[in-house]
């Protein structure tokens, strides 16, 4: 399954004013990097992958449409999967993109 190009366009619109943005096809989806650090990715499985501070992962898992990101059968702390139903509207999508971008900007450039 290919990633949702409409969702990718919506993410692009939200990060259009950010500096150091790069798009990269990864894992069948489309990742948005800030200064070389992944911030969010439009998943080939639908929805959005969001990078957050690892110590904040648990607090976000209580929210609707959110689950841990699983990679190679293991939970990846610091990454969340937000299902498509959780990013249908700009009001839903924008805070997730902002979280991912803000966290990526807090990391040293690569």
JSON list of N, CA, C and O in Angstrom, two decimals, residues 45-75:
[
{"chain": "A", "resi": 45, "resn": "UNK", "atom": "N", "xyz": [1.10, 2.38, 5.93]},
{"chain": "A", "resi": 45, "resn": "UNK", "atom": "CA", "xyz": [0.02, 1.63, 6.57]},
{"chain": "A", "resi": 45, "resn": "UNK", "atom": "C", "xyz": [-1.16, 2.53, 6.92]},
{"chain": "A", "resi": 45, "resn": "UNK", "atom": "O", "xyz": [-2.10, 2.10, 7.58]},
{"chain": "A", "resi": 46, "resn": "UNK", "atom": "N", "xyz": [-1.09, 3.78, 6.50]},
{"chain": "A", "resi": 46, "resn": "UNK", "atom": "CA", "xyz": [-2.15, 4.74, 6.80]},
{"chain": "A", "resi": 46, "resn": "UNK", "atom": "C", "xyz": [-1.81, 5.55, 8.03]},
{"chain": "A", "resi": 46, "resn": "UNK", "atom": "O", "xyz": [-1.08, 5.10, 8.92]},
{"chain": "A", "resi": 47, "resn": "UNK", "atom": "N", "xyz": [-2.28, 6.77, 8.07]},
{"chain": "A", "resi": 47, "resn": "UNK", "atom": "CA", "xyz": [-2.05, 7.62, 9.21]},
{"chain": "A", "resi": 47, "resn": "UNK", "atom": "C", "xyz": [-0.67, 8.23, 9.24]},
{"chain": "A", "resi": 47, "resn": "UNK", "atom": "O", "xyz": [0.04, 8.28, 8.22]},
{"chain": "A", "resi": 48, "resn": "UNK", "atom": "N", "xyz": [-0.28, 8.66, 10.43]},
{"chain": "A", "resi": 48, "resn": "UNK", "atom": "CA", "xyz": [0.94, 9.45, 10.60]},
{"chain": "A", "resi": 48, "resn": "UNK", "atom": "C", "xyz": [1.81, 8.84, 11.69]},
{"chain": "A", "resi": 48, "resn": "UNK", "atom": "O", "xyz": [1.30, 8.38, 12.72]},
{"chain": "A", "resi": 49, "resn": "UNK", "atom": "N", "xyz": [3.12, 8.82, 11.46]},
{"chain": "A", "resi": 49, "resn": "UNK", "atom": "CA", "xyz": [4.08, 8.47, 12.49]},
{"chain": "A", "resi": 49, "resn": "UNK", "atom": "C", "xyz": [4.62, 9.78, 13.03]},
{"chain": "A", "resi": 49, "resn": "UNK", "atom": "O", "xyz": [4.97, 10.67, 12.25]},
{"chain": "A", "resi": 50, "resn": "UNK", "atom": "N", "xyz": [4.67, 9.90, 14.33]},
{"chain": "A", "resi": 50, "resn": "UNK", "atom": "CA", "xyz": [5.06, 11.17, 14.97]},
{"chain": "A", "resi": 50, "resn": "UNK", "atom": "C", "xyz": [6.19, 10.91, 15.95]},
{"chain": "A", "resi": 50, "resn": "UNK", "atom": "O", "xyz": [6.10, 10.02, 16.80]},
{"chain": "A", "resi": 51, "resn": "UNK", "atom": "N", "xyz": [7.22, 11.73, 15.86]},
{"chain": "A", "resi": 51, "resn": "UNK", "atom": "CA", "xyz": [8.35, 11.63, 16.79]},
{"chain": "A", "resi": 51, "resn": "UNK", "atom": "C", "xyz": [8.10, 12.54, 17.98]},
{"chain": "A", "resi": 51, "resn": "UNK", "atom": "O", "xyz": [7.78, 13.72, 17.81]},
{"chain": "A", "resi": 52, "resn": "UNK", "atom": "N", "xyz": [8.24, 11.98, 19.17]},
{"chain": "A", "resi": 52, "resn": "UNK", "atom": "CA", "xyz": [8.05, 12.72, 20.41]},
{"chain": "A", "resi": 52, "resn": "UNK", "atom": "C", "xyz": [9.21, 12.38, 21.36]},
{"chain": "A", "resi": 52, "resn": "UNK", "atom": "O", "xyz": [9.94, 11.42, 21.13]},
{"chain": "A", "resi": 53, "resn": "UNK", "atom": "N", "xyz": [9.34, 13.14, 22.41]},
{"chain": "A", "resi": 53, "resn": "UNK", "atom": "CA", "xyz": [10.34, 12.82, 23.42]},
{"chain": "A", "resi": 53, "resn": "UNK", "atom": "C", "xyz": [10.04, 11.43, 23.98]},
{"chain": "A", "resi": 53, "resn": "UNK", "atom": "O", "xyz": [8.89, 11.14, 24.32]},
{"chain": "A", "resi": 54, "resn": "UNK", "atom": "N", "xyz": [11.05, 10.55, 24.06]},
{"chain": "A", "resi": 54, "resn": "UNK", "atom": "CA", "xyz": [10.79, 9.19, 24.55]},
{"chain": "A", "resi": 54, "resn": "UNK", "atom": "C", "xyz": [10.07, 9.14, 25.90]},
{"chain": "A", "resi": 54, "resn": "UNK", "atom": "O", "xyz": [9.21, 8.29, 26.11]},
{"chain": "A", "resi": 55, "resn": "UNK", "atom": "N", "xyz": [10.39, 10.07, 26.80]},
{"chain": "A", "resi": 55, "resn": "UNK", "atom": "CA", "xyz": [9.74, 10.05, 28.11]},
{"chain": "A", "resi": 55, "resn": "UNK", "atom": "C", "xyz": [8.30, 10.54, 28.07]},
{"chain": "A", "resi": 55, "resn": "UNK", "atom": "O", "xyz": [7.58, 10.45, 29.07]},
{"chain": "A", "resi": 56, "resn": "UNK", "atom": "N", "xyz": [7.84, 11.06, 26.94]},
{"chain": "A", "resi": 56, "resn": "UNK", "atom": "CA", "xyz": [6.44, 11.50, 26.79]},
{"chain": "A", "resi": 56, "resn": "UNK", "atom": "C", "xyz": [5.58, 10.47, 26.06]},
{"chain": "A", "resi": 56, "resn": "UNK", "atom": "O", "xyz": [4.37, 10.63, 25.95]},
{"chain": "A", "resi": 57, "resn": "UNK", "atom": "N", "xyz": [6.19, 9.41, 25.57]},
{"chain": "A", "resi": 57, "resn": "UNK", "atom": "CA", "xyz": [5.47, 8.41, 24.78]},
{"chain": "A", "resi": 57, "resn": "UNK", "atom": "C", "xyz": [4.23, 7.90, 25.50]},
{"chain": "A", "resi": 57, "resn": "UNK", "atom": "O", "xyz": [3.14, 7.89, 24.93]},
{"chain": "A", "resi": 58, "resn": "UNK", "atom": "N", "xyz": [4.40, 7.46, 26.73]},
{"chain": "A", "resi": 58, "resn": "UNK", "atom": "CA", "xyz": [3.29, 6.87, 27.48]},
{"chain": "A", "resi": 58, "resn": "UNK", "atom": "C", "xyz": [2.10, 7.81, 27.62]},
{"chain": "A", "resi": 58, "resn": "UNK", "atom": "O", "xyz": [0.96, 7.39, 27.50]},
{"chain": "A", "resi": 59, "resn": "UNK", "atom": "N", "xyz": [2.36, 9.08, 27.86]},
{"chain": "A", "resi": 59, "resn": "UNK", "atom": "CA", "xyz": [1.25, 10.02, 28.08]},
{"chain": "A", "resi": 59, "resn": "UNK", "atom": "C", "xyz": [0.39, 10.18, 26.83]},
{"chain": "A", "resi": 59, "resn": "UNK", "atom": "O", "xyz": [-0.81, 10.40, 26.93]},
{"chain": "A", "resi": 60, "resn": "UNK", "atom": "N", "xyz": [0.98, 10.06, 25.65]},
{"chain": "A", "resi": 60, "resn": "UNK", "atom": "CA", "xyz": [0.21, 10.21, 24.42]},
{"chain": "A", "resi": 60, "resn": "UNK", "atom": "C", "xyz": [-0.57, 8.95, 24.07]},
{"chain": "A", "resi": 60, "resn": "UNK", "atom": "O", "xyz": [-1.55, 9.02, 23.33]},
{"chain": "A", "resi": 61, "resn": "UNK", "atom": "N", "xyz": [-0.17, 7.81, 24.58]},
{"chain": "A", "resi": 61, "resn": "UNK", "atom": "CA", "xyz": [-0.83, 6.56, 24.23]},
{"chain": "A", "resi": 61, "resn": "UNK", "atom": "C", "xyz": [-2.26, 6.47, 24.76]},
{"chain": "A", "resi": 61, "resn": "UNK", "atom": "O", "xyz": [-3.05, 5.66, 24.28]},
{"chain": "A", "resi": 62, "resn": "UNK", "atom": "N", "xyz": [-2.61, 7.30, 25.72]},
{"chain": "A", "resi": 62, "resn": "UNK", "atom": "CA", "xyz": [-3.97, 7.31, 26.27]},
{"chain": "A", "resi": 62, "resn": "UNK", "atom": "C", "xyz": [-4.95, 8.01, 25.33]},
{"chain": "A", "resi": 62, "resn": "UNK", "atom": "O", "xyz": [-6.17, 7.93, 25.52]},
{"chain": "A", "resi": 63, "resn": "UNK", "atom": "N", "xyz": [-4.45, 8.70, 24.32]},
{"chain": "A", "resi": 63, "resn": "UNK", "atom": "CA", "xyz": [-5.31, 9.45, 23.41]},
{"chain": "A", "resi": 63, "resn": "UNK", "atom": "C", "xyz": [-5.95, 8.54, 22.36]},
{"chain": "A", "resi": 63, "resn": "UNK", "atom": "O", "xyz": [-5.38, 7.51, 21.99]},
{"chain": "A", "resi": 64, "resn": "UNK", "atom": "N", "xyz": [-7.10, 8.97, 21.88]},
{"chain": "A", "resi": 64, "resn": "UNK", "atom": "CA", "xyz": [-7.81, 8.20, 20.85]},
{"chain": "A", "resi": 64, "resn": "UNK", "atom": "C", "xyz": [-6.97, 8.15, 19.57]},
{"chain": "A", "resi": 64, "resn": "UNK", "atom": "O", "xyz": [-6.29, 9.12, 19.23]},
{"chain": "A", "resi": 65, "resn": "UNK", "atom": "N", "xyz": [-7.03, 7.01, 18.89]},
{"chain": "A", "resi": 65, "resn": "UNK", "atom": "CA", "xyz": [-6.39, 6.79, 17.59]},
{"chain": "A", "resi": 65, "resn": "UNK", "atom": "C", "xyz": [-4.87, 6.72, 17.66]},
{"chain": "A", "resi": 65, "resn": "UNK", "atom": "O", "xyz": [-4.20, 6.81, 16.64]},
{"chain": "A", "resi": 66, "resn": "UNK", "atom": "N", "xyz": [-4.29, 6.59, 18.85]},
{"chain": "A", "resi": 66, "resn": "UNK", "atom": "CA", "xyz": [-2.83, 6.59, 19.00]},
{"chain": "A", "resi": 66, "resn": "UNK", "atom": "C", "xyz": [-2.39, 5.24, 19.57]},
{"chain": "A", "resi": 66, "resn": "UNK", "atom": "O", "xyz": [-3.00, 4.70, 20.48]},
{"chain": "A", "resi": 67, "resn": "UNK", "atom": "N", "xyz": [-1.30, 4.72, 19.00]},
{"chain": "A", "resi": 67, "resn": "UNK", "atom": "CA", "xyz": [-0.68, 3.50, 19.52]},
{"chain": "A", "resi": 67, "resn": "UNK", "atom": "C", "xyz": [0.83, 3.61, 19.35]},
{"chain": "A", "resi": 67, "resn": "UNK", "atom": "O", "xyz": [1.31, 4.48, 18.61]},
{"chain": "A", "resi": 68, "resn": "UNK", "atom": "N", "xyz": [1.57, 2.75, 20.02]},
{"chain": "A", "resi": 68, "resn": "UNK", "atom": "CA", "xyz": [3.02, 2.82, 19.84]},
{"chain": "A", "resi": 68, "resn": "UNK", "atom": "C", "xyz": [3.40, 2.40, 18.43]},
{"chain": "A", "resi": 68, "resn": "UNK", "atom": "O", "xyz": [2.70, 1.59, 17.80]},
{"chain": "A", "resi": 69, "resn": "UNK", "atom": "N", "xyz": [4.47, 2.94, 17.92]},
{"chain": "A", "resi": 69, "resn": "UNK", "atom": "CA", "xyz": [4.99, 2.49, 16.64]},
{"chain": "A", "resi": 69, "resn": "UNK", "atom": "C", "xyz": [5.75, 1.20, 16.89]},
{"chain": "A", "resi": 69, "resn": "UNK", "atom": "O", "xyz": [6.57, 1.12, 17.81]},
{"chain": "A", "resi": 70, "resn": "UNK", "atom": "N", "xyz": [5.47, 0.20, 16.08]},
{"chain": "A", "resi": 70, "resn": "UNK", "atom": "CA", "xyz": [6.14, -1.10, 16.20]},
{"chain": "A", "resi": 70, "resn": "UNK", "atom": "C", "xyz": [7.04, -1.27, 14.98]},
{"chain": "A", "resi": 70, "resn": "UNK", "atom": "O", "xyz": [6.60, -1.15, 13.84]},
{"chain": "A", "resi": 71, "resn": "UNK", "atom": "N", "xyz": [8.32, -1.52, 15.24]},
{"chain": "A", "resi": 71, "resn": "UNK", "atom": "CA", "xyz": [9.28, -1.73, 14.16]},
{"chain": "A", "resi": 71, "resn": "UNK", "atom": "C", "xyz": [10.00, -3.05, 14.44]},
{"chain": "A", "resi": 71, "resn": "UNK", "atom": "O", "xyz": [10.52, -3.23, 15.55]},
{"chain": "A", "resi": 72, "resn": "UNK", "atom": "N", "xyz": [9.99, -3.94, 13.49]},
{"chain": "A", "resi": 72, "resn": "UNK", "atom": "CA", "xyz": [10.62, -5.26, 13.64]},
{"chain": "A", "resi": 72, "resn": "UNK", "atom": "C", "xyz": [10.09, -5.99, 14.87]},
{"chain": "A", "resi": 72, "resn": "UNK", "atom": "O", "xyz": [10.84, -6.64, 15.60]},
{"chain": "A", "resi": 73, "resn": "UNK", "atom": "N", "xyz": [8.79, -5.84, 15.13]},
{"chain": "A", "resi": 73, "resn": "UNK", "atom": "CA", "xyz": [8.15, -6.53, 16.24]},
{"chain": "A", "resi": 73, "resn": "UNK", "atom": "C", "xyz": [8.37, -5.92, 17.61]},
{"chain": "A", "resi": 73, "resn": "UNK", "atom": "O", "xyz": [7.92, -6.47, 18.60]},
{"chain": "A", "resi": 74, "resn": "UNK", "atom": "N", "xyz": [9.04, -4.75, 17.65]},
{"chain": "A", "resi": 74, "resn": "UNK", "atom": "CA", "xyz": [9.31, -4.12, 18.94]},
{"chain": "A", "resi": 74, "resn": "UNK", "atom": "C", "xyz": [8.77, -2.70, 18.96]},
{"chain": "A", "resi": 74, "resn": "UNK", "atom": "O", "xyz": [8.82, -1.99, 17.96]},
{"chain": "A", "resi": 75, "resn": "UNK", "atom": "N", "xyz": [8.29, -2.29, 20.13]},
{"chain": "A", "resi": 75, "resn": "UNK", "atom": "CA", "xyz": [7.82, -0.93, 20.31]},
{"chain": "A", "resi": 75, "resn": "UNK", "atom": "C", "xyz": [9.01, 0.03, 20.24]},
{"chain": "A", "resi": 75, "resn": "UNK", "atom": "O", "xyz": [10.07, -0.22, 20.80]}
]
